mmCIF file of C-alpha atoms in Angstrom:
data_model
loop_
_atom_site.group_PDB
_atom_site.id
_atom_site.type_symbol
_atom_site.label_atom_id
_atom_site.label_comp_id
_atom_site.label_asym_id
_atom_site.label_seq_id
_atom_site.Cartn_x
_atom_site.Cartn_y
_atom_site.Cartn_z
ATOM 1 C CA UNK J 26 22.671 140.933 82.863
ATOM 2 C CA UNK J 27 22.714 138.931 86.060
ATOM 3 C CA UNK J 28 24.491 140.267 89.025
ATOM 4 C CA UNK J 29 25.037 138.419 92.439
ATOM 5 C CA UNK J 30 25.201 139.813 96.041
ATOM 6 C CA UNK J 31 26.152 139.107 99.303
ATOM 7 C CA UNK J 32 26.236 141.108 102.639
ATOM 8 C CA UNK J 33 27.730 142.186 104.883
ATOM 9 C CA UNK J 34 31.333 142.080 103.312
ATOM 10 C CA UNK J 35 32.958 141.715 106.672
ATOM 11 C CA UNK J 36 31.786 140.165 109.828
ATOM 12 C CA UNK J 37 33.378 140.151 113.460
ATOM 13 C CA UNK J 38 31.342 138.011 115.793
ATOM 14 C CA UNK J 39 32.184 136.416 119.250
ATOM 15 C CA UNK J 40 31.439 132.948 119.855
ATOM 16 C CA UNK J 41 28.594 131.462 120.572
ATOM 17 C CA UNK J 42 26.850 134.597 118.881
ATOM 18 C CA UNK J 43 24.455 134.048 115.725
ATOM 19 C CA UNK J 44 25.223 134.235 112.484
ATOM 20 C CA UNK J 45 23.116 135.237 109.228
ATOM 21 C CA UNK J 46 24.412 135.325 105.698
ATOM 22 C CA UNK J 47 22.281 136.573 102.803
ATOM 23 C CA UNK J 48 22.820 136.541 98.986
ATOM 24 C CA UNK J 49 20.910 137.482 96.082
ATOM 25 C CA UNK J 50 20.892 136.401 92.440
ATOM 26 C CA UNK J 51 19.403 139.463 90.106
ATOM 27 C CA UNK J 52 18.901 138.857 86.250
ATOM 28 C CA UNK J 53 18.331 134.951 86.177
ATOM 29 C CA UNK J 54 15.247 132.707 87.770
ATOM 30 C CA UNK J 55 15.554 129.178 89.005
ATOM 31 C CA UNK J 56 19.148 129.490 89.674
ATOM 32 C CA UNK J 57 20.860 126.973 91.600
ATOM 33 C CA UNK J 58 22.706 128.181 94.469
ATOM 34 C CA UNK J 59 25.624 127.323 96.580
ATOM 35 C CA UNK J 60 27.166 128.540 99.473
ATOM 36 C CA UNK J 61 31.218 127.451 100.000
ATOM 37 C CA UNK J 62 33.909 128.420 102.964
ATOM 38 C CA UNK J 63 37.551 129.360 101.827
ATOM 39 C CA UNK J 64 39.951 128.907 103.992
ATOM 40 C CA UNK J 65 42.874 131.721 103.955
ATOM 41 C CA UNK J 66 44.725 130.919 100.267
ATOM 42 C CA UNK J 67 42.782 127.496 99.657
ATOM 43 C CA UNK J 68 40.097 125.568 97.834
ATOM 44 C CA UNK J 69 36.414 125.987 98.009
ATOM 45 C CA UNK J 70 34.927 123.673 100.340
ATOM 46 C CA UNK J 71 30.522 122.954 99.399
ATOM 47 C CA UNK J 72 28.605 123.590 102.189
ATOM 48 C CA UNK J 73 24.793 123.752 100.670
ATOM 49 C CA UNK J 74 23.594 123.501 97.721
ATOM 50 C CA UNK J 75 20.093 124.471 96.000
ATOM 51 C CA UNK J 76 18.164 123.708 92.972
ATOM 52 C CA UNK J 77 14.945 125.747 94.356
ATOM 53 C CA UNK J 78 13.206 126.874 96.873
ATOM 54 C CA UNK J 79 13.108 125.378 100.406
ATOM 55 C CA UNK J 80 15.594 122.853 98.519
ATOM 56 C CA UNK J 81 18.883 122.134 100.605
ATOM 57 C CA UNK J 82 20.855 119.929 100.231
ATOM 58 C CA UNK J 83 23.759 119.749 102.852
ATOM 59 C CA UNK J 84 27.265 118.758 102.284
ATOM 60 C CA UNK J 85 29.016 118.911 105.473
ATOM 61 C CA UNK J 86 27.844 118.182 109.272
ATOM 62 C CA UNK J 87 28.312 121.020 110.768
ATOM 63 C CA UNK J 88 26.443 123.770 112.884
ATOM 64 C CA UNK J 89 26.053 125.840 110.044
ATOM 65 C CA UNK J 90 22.136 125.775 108.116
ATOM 66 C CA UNK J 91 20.766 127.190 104.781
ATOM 67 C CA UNK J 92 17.634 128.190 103.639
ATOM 68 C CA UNK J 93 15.917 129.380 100.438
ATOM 69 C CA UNK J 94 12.634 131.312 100.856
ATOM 70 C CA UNK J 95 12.864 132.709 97.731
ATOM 71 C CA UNK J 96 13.766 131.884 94.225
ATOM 72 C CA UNK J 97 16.695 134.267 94.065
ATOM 73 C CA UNK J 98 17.499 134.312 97.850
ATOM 74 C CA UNK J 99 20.033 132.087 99.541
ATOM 75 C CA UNK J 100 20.973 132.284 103.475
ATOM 76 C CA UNK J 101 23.781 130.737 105.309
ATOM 77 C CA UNK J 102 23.221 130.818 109.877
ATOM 78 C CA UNK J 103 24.105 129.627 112.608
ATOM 79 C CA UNK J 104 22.642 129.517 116.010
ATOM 80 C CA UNK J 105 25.928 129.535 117.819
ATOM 81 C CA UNK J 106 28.591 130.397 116.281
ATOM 82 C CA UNK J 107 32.532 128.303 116.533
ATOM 83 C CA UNK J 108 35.866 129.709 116.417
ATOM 84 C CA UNK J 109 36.417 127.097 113.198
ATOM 85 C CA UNK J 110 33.481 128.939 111.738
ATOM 86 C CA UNK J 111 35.756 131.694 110.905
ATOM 87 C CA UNK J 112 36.725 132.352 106.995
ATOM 88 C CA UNK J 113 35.567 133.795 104.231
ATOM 89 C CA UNK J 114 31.943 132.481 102.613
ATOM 90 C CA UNK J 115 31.399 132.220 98.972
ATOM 91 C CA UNK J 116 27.910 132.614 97.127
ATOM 92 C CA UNK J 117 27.572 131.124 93.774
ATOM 93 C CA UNK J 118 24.754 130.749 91.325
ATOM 94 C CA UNK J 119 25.002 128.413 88.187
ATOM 95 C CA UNK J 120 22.178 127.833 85.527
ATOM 96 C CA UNK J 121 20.575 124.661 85.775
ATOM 97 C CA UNK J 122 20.311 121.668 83.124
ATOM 98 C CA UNK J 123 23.108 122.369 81.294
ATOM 99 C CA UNK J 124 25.889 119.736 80.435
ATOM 100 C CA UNK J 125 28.441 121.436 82.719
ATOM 101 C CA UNK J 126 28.211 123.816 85.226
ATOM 102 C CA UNK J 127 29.962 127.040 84.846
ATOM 103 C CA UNK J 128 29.875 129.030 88.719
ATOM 104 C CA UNK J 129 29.760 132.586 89.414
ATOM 105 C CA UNK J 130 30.275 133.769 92.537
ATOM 106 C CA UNK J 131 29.647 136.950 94.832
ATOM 107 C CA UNK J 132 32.012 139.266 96.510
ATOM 108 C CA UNK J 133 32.338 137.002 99.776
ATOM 109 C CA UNK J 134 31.872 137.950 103.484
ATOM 110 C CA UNK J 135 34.660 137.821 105.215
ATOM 111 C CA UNK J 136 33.898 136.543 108.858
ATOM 112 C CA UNK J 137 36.078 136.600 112.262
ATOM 113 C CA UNK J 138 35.035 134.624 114.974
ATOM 114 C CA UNK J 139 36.338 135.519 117.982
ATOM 115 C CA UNK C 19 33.795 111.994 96.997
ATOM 116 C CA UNK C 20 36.417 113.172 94.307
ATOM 117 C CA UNK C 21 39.217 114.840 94.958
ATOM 118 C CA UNK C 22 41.230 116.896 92.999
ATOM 119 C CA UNK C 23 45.062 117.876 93.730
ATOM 120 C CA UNK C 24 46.909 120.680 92.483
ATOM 121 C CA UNK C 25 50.613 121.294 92.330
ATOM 122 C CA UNK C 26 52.687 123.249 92.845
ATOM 123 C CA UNK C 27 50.421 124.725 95.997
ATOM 124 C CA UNK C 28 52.655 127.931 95.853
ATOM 125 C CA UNK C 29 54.622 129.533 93.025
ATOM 126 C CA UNK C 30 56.978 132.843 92.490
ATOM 127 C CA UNK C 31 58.434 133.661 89.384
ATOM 128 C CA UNK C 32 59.987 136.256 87.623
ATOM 129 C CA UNK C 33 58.193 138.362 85.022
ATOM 130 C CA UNK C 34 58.618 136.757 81.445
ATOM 131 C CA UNK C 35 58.824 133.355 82.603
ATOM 132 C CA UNK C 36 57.120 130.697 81.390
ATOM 133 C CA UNK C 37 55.263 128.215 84.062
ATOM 134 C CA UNK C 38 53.062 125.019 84.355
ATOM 135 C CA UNK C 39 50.453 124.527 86.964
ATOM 136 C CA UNK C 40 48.844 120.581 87.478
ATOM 137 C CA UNK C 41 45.789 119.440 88.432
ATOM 138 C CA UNK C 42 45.377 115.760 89.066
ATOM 139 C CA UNK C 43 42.458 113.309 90.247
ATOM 140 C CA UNK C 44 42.634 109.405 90.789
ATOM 141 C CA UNK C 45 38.476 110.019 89.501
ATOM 142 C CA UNK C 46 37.072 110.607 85.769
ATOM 143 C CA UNK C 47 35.670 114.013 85.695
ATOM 144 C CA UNK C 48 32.833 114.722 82.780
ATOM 145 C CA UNK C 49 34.418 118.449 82.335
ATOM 146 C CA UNK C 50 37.039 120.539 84.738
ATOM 147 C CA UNK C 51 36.871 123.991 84.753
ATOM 148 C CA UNK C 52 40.042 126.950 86.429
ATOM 149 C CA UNK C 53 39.103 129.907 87.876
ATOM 150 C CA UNK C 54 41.688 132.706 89.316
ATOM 151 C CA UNK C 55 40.588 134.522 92.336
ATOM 152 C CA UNK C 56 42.079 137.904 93.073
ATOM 153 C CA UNK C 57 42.515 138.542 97.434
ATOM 154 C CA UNK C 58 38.852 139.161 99.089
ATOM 155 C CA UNK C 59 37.094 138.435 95.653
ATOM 156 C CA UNK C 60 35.451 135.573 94.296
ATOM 157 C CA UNK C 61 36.559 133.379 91.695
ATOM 158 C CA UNK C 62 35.721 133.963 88.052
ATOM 159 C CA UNK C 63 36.099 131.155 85.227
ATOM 160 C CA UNK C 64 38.624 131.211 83.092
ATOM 161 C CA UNK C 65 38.044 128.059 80.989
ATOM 162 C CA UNK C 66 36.018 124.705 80.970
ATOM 163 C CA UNK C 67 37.276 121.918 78.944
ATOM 164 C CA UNK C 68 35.217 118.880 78.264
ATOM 165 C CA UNK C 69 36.867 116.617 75.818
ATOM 166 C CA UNK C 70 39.554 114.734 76.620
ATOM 167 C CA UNK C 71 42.981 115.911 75.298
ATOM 168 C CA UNK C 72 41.315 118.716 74.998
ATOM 169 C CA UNK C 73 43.287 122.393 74.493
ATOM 170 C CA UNK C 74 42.213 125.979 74.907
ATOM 171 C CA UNK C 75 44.394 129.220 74.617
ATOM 172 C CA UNK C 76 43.178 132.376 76.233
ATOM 173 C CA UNK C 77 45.854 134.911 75.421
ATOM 174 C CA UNK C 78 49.245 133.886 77.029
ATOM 175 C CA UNK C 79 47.365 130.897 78.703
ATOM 176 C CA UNK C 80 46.976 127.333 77.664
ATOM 177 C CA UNK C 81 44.840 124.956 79.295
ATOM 178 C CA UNK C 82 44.847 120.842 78.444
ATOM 179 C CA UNK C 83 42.509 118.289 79.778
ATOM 180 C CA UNK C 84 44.096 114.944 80.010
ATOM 181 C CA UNK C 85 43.275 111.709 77.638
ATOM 182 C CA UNK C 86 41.041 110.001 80.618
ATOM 183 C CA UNK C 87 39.713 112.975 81.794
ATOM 184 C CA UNK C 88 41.610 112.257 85.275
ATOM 185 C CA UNK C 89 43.590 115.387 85.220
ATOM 186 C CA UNK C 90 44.181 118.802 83.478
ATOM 187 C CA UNK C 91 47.478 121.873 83.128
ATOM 188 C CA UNK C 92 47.654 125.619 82.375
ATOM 189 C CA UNK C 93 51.050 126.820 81.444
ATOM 190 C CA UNK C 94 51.079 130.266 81.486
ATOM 191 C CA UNK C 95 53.700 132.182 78.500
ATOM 192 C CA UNK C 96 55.451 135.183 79.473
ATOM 193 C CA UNK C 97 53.945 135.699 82.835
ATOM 194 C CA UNK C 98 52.780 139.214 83.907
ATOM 195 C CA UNK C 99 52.390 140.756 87.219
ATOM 196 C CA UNK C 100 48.934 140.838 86.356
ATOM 197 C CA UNK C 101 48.918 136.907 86.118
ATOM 198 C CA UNK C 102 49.485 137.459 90.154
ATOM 199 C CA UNK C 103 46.698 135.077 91.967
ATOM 200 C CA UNK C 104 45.220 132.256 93.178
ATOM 201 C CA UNK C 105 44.445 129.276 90.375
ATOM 202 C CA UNK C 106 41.698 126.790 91.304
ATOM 203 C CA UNK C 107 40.941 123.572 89.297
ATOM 204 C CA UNK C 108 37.367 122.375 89.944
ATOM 205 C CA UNK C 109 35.735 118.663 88.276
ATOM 206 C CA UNK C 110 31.545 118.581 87.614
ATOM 207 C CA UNK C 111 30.601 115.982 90.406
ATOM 208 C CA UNK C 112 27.346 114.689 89.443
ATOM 209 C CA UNK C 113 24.778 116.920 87.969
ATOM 210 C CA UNK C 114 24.700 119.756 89.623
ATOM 211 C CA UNK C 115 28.377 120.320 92.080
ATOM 212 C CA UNK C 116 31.980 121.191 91.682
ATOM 213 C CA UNK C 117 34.620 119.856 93.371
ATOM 214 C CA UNK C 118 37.704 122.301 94.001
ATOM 215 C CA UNK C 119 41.159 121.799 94.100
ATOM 216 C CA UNK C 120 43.386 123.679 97.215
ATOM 217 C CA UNK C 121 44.769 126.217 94.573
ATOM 218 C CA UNK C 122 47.903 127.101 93.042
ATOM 219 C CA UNK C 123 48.685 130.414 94.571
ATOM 220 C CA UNK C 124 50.910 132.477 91.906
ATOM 221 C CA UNK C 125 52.725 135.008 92.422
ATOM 222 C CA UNK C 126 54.958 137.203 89.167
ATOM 223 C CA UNK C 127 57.860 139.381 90.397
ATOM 224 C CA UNK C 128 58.384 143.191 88.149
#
């Protein structure tokens, strides 16, 4: 069976600091992969997206960057991070080519900027 | 880009009610999925729907996609506590991205 995870589950970070999010897809290959931010209570919002490796494709301008060295690897950083960079971050992993996309997602990291 | 907007955003009712959640788009969506997400968890899929005027019943929950596609409901029967979360409608945007609504948070009263 395929399990997905991400780490850490909590984050506290001051600003300006770095910022590196990993998550890992186990059971599948060639998933594609997303990474989302949730605002407290609300929607998803897409920030990357992948359909393979060193494949990104970027949704929002931002100072946020994602990177895939590996087929089942997907990593969200930052250089510096922003107060608005706070939230909680969202790995998913969907099976490509099929006629709709059904999403799972990770546990989430929780991360406080401060 | 789409957009998708749910209603009511927020939602309390007592146990054994009966309640309708909406999901509306000005866009044609090729499917729309809803997912509940439980507080520092991710979401997990309850239903896609495909066809329009499509319906699906999982247990106590009914899910309809409208005629054009544009927009979709889950009424809930008989809510539980256990119904207690956060609903999110999301649309297939192109081939391979979803577009989320802001979420219905729900929450059932004992």
């Amino acid at each position: 069976s395929q399990t997905i995870h991400q780490w850490p589950a909590t984050l506290v970070q001051p600003v300006g600091s770095p910022l590196s999010l990993e998550c890992t897809v186990e059971g599948t290959s060639n998933p594609n992969l997303y990474w989302y931010r949730q605002a407290a209570g609300r929607g998803l919002q897409l920030l990357f997206y992948s359909v393979g490796i060193g494949q990104i494709s970027s949704e929002v301008p931002q100072n946020l960057s994602a990177s895939r060295p590996q087929d089942r690897q997907f990593i969200l950083s930052s250089k510096k991070l922003l107060l608005s960079d706070s939230g909680f971050y969202l790995c998913a992993w969907s099976v490509p080519g099929l006629g709709f996309i059904e999403q799972f997602f990770g546990p989430g990291t929780r991360l406080t900027v401060l | 880009t789409q957009l998708l907007e749910q209603s009511p955003q927020f939602l309390s009712i007592q146990e054994g009610e009966n309640l309708t959640v909406y999901c509306n788009s000005s866009s044609v969506f090729s499917s729309l999925q809803w997912y509940r997400q439980e507080p520092g968890e991710g979401p997990v899929l309850l239903v896609t729907v495909v066809t329009g005027g499509e319906v699906k019943k999982l247990k106590r929950l009914t899910f309809q996609f409208g005629d054009a596609r544009k927009d979709s409901s889950l009424h809930i029967t008989a809510a539980q506590p256990g119904d207690t979360g956060l609903y999110l409608c999301a649309g297939v945007q192109g081939a391979q991205k979803l577009v989320f609504g802001q979420g219905t948070r729900l929450t059932i009263n004992p």
